[in-house]
Short mmCIF file of C-alpha atoms and ligand atoms in Angstrom, two decimals:
data_model
loop_
_atom_site.label_atom_id
_atom_site.label_comp_id
_atom_site.label_asym_id
_atom_site.label_seq_id
_atom_site.Cartn_x
_atom_site.Cartn_y
_atom_site.Cartn_z
CA UNK E 26 -6.87 -10.59 11.51
CA UNK E 27 -5.96 -12.70 8.44
CA UNK E 28 -3.10 -11.70 6.15
CA UNK E 29 -2.98 -13.43 2.74
CA UNK E 30 0.70 -13.69 2.01
CA UNK E 31 3.53 -15.05 -0.11
CA UNK E 32 7.13 -14.39 0.89
CA UNK E 33 8.11 -13.28 -2.63
CA UNK E 34 5.24 -10.89 -3.27
CA UNK E 35 4.19 -7.36 -2.40
CA UNK E 36 2.62 -8.83 0.74
CA UNK E 37 6.15 -8.67 2.17
CA UNK E 38 5.54 -4.91 2.54
CA UNK E 39 2.34 -5.45 4.54
CA UNK E 40 4.07 -8.15 6.57
CA UNK E 41 6.80 -5.59 7.34
CA UNK E 42 4.02 -3.14 8.35
CA UNK E 43 2.47 -5.76 10.68
CA UNK E 44 5.91 -6.42 12.21
CA UNK E 45 6.67 -2.72 12.71
CA UNK E 46 3.34 -2.46 14.58
CA UNK E 47 3.90 -5.78 16.36
CA UNK E 48 0.35 -6.91 15.54
CA UNK E 49 -0.68 -10.53 16.09
CA UNK E 50 -2.30 -12.01 12.98
CA UNK E 51 -2.94 -15.21 11.11
CA UNK E 52 -0.78 -15.65 8.03
CA UNK E 53 -2.46 -17.43 5.12
CA UNK E 54 0.23 -18.63 2.72
CA UNK E 55 -0.76 -18.48 -0.94
CA UNK E 56 1.01 -20.45 -3.63
CA UNK E 57 -0.27 -19.26 -7.01
CA UNK E 58 1.01 -22.33 -8.83
CA UNK E 59 -1.30 -24.69 -6.90
CA UNK E 60 -5.07 -24.75 -6.63
CA UNK E 61 -5.94 -24.64 -2.91
CA UNK E 62 -8.91 -23.69 -0.72
CA UNK E 63 -6.88 -20.67 0.47
CA UNK E 64 -6.31 -19.45 -3.09
CA UNK E 65 -10.00 -19.90 -3.93
CA UNK E 66 -10.91 -18.05 -0.72
CA UNK E 67 -8.58 -15.18 -1.73
CA UNK E 68 -10.16 -14.99 -5.19
CA UNK E 69 -13.61 -14.76 -3.57
CA UNK E 70 -12.62 -12.03 -1.15
CA UNK E 71 -10.55 -10.00 -3.61
CA UNK E 72 -11.81 -10.00 -7.22
CA UNK E 73 -8.25 -9.15 -8.35
CA UNK E 74 -7.12 -12.41 -6.73
CA UNK E 75 -4.00 -10.57 -5.61
CA UNK E 76 -1.75 -10.26 -2.60
CA UNK E 77 -1.65 -8.61 -0.21
CA UNK E 78 -5.18 -8.94 1.13
CA UNK E 79 -6.11 -8.33 4.76
CA UNK E 80 -9.29 -9.44 6.51
CA UNK E 81 -10.09 -7.84 9.85
CA UNK E 82 -13.39 -9.30 11.08
CA UNK E 83 -15.92 -8.21 8.44
CA UNK E 84 -13.52 -5.69 6.89
CA UNK E 85 -11.59 -6.58 3.73
CA UNK E 86 -8.67 -4.38 2.73
CA UNK E 87 -6.77 -4.78 -0.54
CA UNK E 88 -3.91 -2.77 -2.10
CA UNK E 89 -0.58 -2.47 -0.31
CA UNK E 90 -0.85 1.24 0.51
CA UNK E 91 -4.48 0.93 1.66
CA UNK E 92 -3.59 -1.95 4.01
CA UNK E 93 -0.64 0.00 5.43
CA UNK E 94 -2.79 3.13 5.89
CA UNK E 95 -5.61 1.10 7.49
CA UNK E 96 -3.26 -0.60 9.95
CA UNK E 97 -1.40 2.55 10.94
CA UNK E 98 -4.68 4.35 11.66
CA UNK E 99 -6.10 1.36 13.53
CA UNK E 100 -2.99 1.35 15.75
CA UNK E 101 -2.48 5.12 15.84
CA UNK E 102 -0.97 4.80 19.32
CA UNK E 103 2.06 3.10 17.70
CA UNK E 104 2.77 6.46 16.02
CA UNK E 105 3.56 5.21 12.54
CA UNK E 106 1.07 7.71 11.08
CA UNK E 107 0.84 11.40 11.94
CA UNK E 108 -2.16 12.38 14.09
CA UNK E 109 -5.35 12.91 12.04
CA UNK E 110 -5.35 16.66 12.76
CA UNK E 111 -1.59 17.08 12.17
CA UNK E 112 -0.31 19.33 9.35
CA UNK E 113 1.84 16.35 8.31
CA UNK E 114 -1.22 14.38 7.13
CA UNK E 115 -1.30 15.97 3.66
CA UNK E 116 2.35 15.21 2.99
CA UNK E 117 1.87 11.72 4.43
CA UNK E 118 -0.96 11.05 1.95
CA UNK E 119 1.22 12.23 -0.94
CA UNK E 120 3.80 9.56 -0.09
CA UNK E 121 1.17 6.85 0.27
CA UNK E 122 -0.63 7.62 -2.99
CA UNK E 123 2.24 8.49 -5.30
CA UNK E 124 3.86 5.09 -4.82
CA UNK E 125 1.25 2.83 -6.43
CA UNK E 126 -0.52 5.46 -8.55
CA UNK E 127 2.44 7.07 -10.24
CA UNK E 128 5.90 5.68 -9.47
CA UNK E 129 5.10 2.00 -9.89
CA UNK E 130 3.23 2.17 -13.24
CA UNK E 131 5.73 4.64 -14.74
CA UNK E 132 8.80 2.57 -13.84
CA UNK E 133 7.14 -0.77 -14.65
CA UNK E 134 6.16 0.39 -18.15
CA UNK E 135 9.55 2.02 -18.72
CA UNK E 136 11.29 -1.23 -17.76
CA UNK E 137 9.35 -2.93 -20.58
CA UNK E 138 10.19 -0.08 -22.98
CA UNK E 139 6.55 0.94 -23.19
CA UNK E 140 5.79 4.62 -23.52
CA UNK E 141 2.27 6.05 -23.33
CA UNK E 142 1.60 8.21 -26.41
CA UNK E 143 0.41 11.12 -24.26
CA UNK E 144 2.13 11.53 -20.91
CA UNK E 145 -0.15 14.46 -20.06
CA UNK E 146 -3.20 12.20 -19.93
CA UNK E 147 -1.46 9.16 -18.42
CA UNK E 148 -1.81 9.59 -14.64
CA UNK E 149 1.76 8.42 -14.08
CA UNK E 150 3.24 10.93 -16.54
CA UNK E 151 6.60 9.71 -17.80
CA UNK E 152 9.83 8.30 -16.43
CA UNK E 153 11.75 11.60 -16.59
CA UNK E 154 9.24 13.43 -14.42
CA UNK E 155 8.84 10.47 -12.08
CA UNK E 156 12.61 10.25 -11.50
CA UNK E 157 12.73 13.98 -10.73
CA UNK E 158 9.83 13.53 -8.28
CA UNK E 159 11.48 10.55 -6.57
CA UNK E 160 14.64 12.62 -6.14
CA UNK E 161 12.70 15.59 -4.75
CA UNK E 162 10.59 13.49 -2.34
CA UNK E 163 13.45 11.33 -1.06
CA UNK E 164 14.66 12.68 2.28
CA UNK E 165 18.25 13.93 2.51
CA UNK E 166 18.56 12.38 5.95
CA UNK E 167 16.35 10.31 8.27
CA UNK E 168 12.77 9.76 7.08
CA UNK E 169 10.08 10.97 4.64
CA UNK E 170 8.25 13.11 7.21
CA UNK E 171 11.33 14.18 9.19
CA UNK E 172 12.93 12.64 12.27
CA UNK E 173 10.30 9.96 12.85
CA UNK E 174 10.02 6.79 10.76
CA UNK E 175 6.42 6.42 9.52
CA UNK E 176 4.28 4.33 7.19
CA UNK E 177 5.25 6.80 4.43
CA UNK E 178 8.70 5.17 4.55
CA UNK E 179 7.23 1.67 4.38
CA UNK E 180 5.08 2.47 1.32
CA UNK E 181 7.29 4.96 -0.57
CA UNK E 182 10.70 3.76 0.63
CA UNK E 183 9.63 0.13 0.38
CA UNK E 184 8.56 0.64 -3.24
CA UNK E 185 11.86 2.36 -4.13
CA UNK E 186 13.70 -0.54 -2.50
CA UNK E 187 11.81 -3.14 -4.56
CA UNK E 188 12.19 -1.12 -7.77
CA UNK E 189 15.96 -1.14 -7.23
CA UNK E 190 15.92 -4.87 -6.38
CA UNK E 191 14.10 -5.62 -9.65
CA UNK E 192 16.37 -3.22 -11.60
CA UNK E 193 13.57 -0.84 -12.58
CA UNK E 194 15.28 2.06 -10.82
CA UNK E 195 18.95 3.04 -10.83
CA UNK E 196 19.20 4.86 -7.49
CA UNK E 197 20.88 8.25 -7.14
CA UNK E 198 23.27 8.52 -4.16
CA UNK E 199 20.49 10.17 -2.10
CA UNK E 200 17.98 7.41 -2.94
CA UNK E 201 20.59 4.67 -2.27
CA UNK E 202 21.38 6.18 1.15
CA UNK E 203 17.66 6.36 2.04
CA UNK E 204 17.12 2.73 0.97
CA UNK E 205 20.08 1.64 3.03
CA UNK E 206 18.58 3.35 6.14
CA UNK E 207 15.34 1.48 5.44
CA UNK E 208 17.12 -1.85 5.07
CA UNK E 209 18.58 -1.49 8.55
CA UNK E 210 15.16 -1.64 10.22
CA UNK E 211 14.92 -4.94 12.15
CA UNK E 212 11.33 -5.52 10.91
CA UNK E 213 12.48 -4.96 7.30
CA UNK E 214 15.31 -7.48 7.71
CA UNK E 215 12.99 -10.05 9.24
CA UNK E 216 10.48 -9.81 6.40
CA UNK E 217 12.66 -9.41 3.30
CA UNK E 218 14.76 -12.57 3.43
CA UNK E 219 13.35 -14.16 0.26
CA UNK E 220 11.96 -11.16 -1.55
CA UNK E 221 14.34 -10.96 -4.53
CA UNK E 222 13.24 -14.30 -6.00
CA UNK E 223 10.43 -14.96 -8.49
CA UNK E 224 6.99 -15.68 -7.01
CA UNK E 225 5.67 -19.28 -7.39
N1 LIG H 319 -1.74 -2.83 -6.75
C1 LIG H 319 -1.59 -4.03 -5.95
C2 LIG H 319 -0.73 -5.01 -6.69
C3 LIG H 319 -0.77 -6.38 -6.06
C4 LIG H 319 -0.07 -7.43 -6.91
O1 LIG H 319 0.15 -7.26 -8.12
N2 LIG H 319 0.24 -8.57 -6.29
C5 LIG H 319 0.85 -9.67 -7.00
C6 LIG H 319 1.98 -10.25 -6.15
S1 LIG H 319 3.31 -9.11 -5.94
C7 LIG H 319 -0.16 -10.80 -7.15
O2 LIG H 319 -0.88 -11.10 -6.24
N3 LIG H 319 -0.17 -11.43 -8.32
C8 LIG H 319 -0.97 -12.59 -8.58
C9 LIG H 319 -1.90 -12.43 -9.73
O3 LIG H 319 -2.07 -11.32 -10.25
O4 LIG H 319 -2.50 -13.43 -10.10
C10 LIG H 319 -0.99 -3.67 -4.59
O5 LIG H 319 -0.23 -2.71 -4.48
O6 LIG H 319 -1.28 -4.36 -3.61
#
């Protein structure tokens, strides 16, 4: 398995995922400021030319949440995703999809003082509703799906953590406490050493 990576990019989240699962893989370091065969290879595999990108044999997976979902289902025995037939699956999917589809665009645009003229047609709505949703979906104690840490915490909690790091989200006490639980995970600590610096 090849993981296209840069220590100051979103691929830190998928690296964290790989470490939580303890999966052996080849790390391909990408420096966007230099032309390299690896960068050209990435641009061929992923038309967005973005990180993270994962190649597993003939399978190419792009998008942080998709890579995390793919890996947790591939290694279902590691129990980072609820069983396919579990009632928890629906809630699990909500956490995986709301992160990149709704929370990230809403907070990114708000941080640049950009407001969509019609929040009813913009899939991410508006910052007020997104903040209320973050508050409602953040667990009071332990993890997103209950007592067990899952990939929902890596994708949703990991996004909240990076939004706070980049000052796009001022965390409520509940969100701050959840992020601090996340930051205590050994695999998180191992993978987030350089994350708060600009990407080359
Ligand atoms: N929606 C994508 C976003 C990926 C993304 O924007 N990656 C950035 C690094 S954090 C990137 O590769 N940027 C380089 C570029 O766009 O040229 C995901 O969640 O994986």
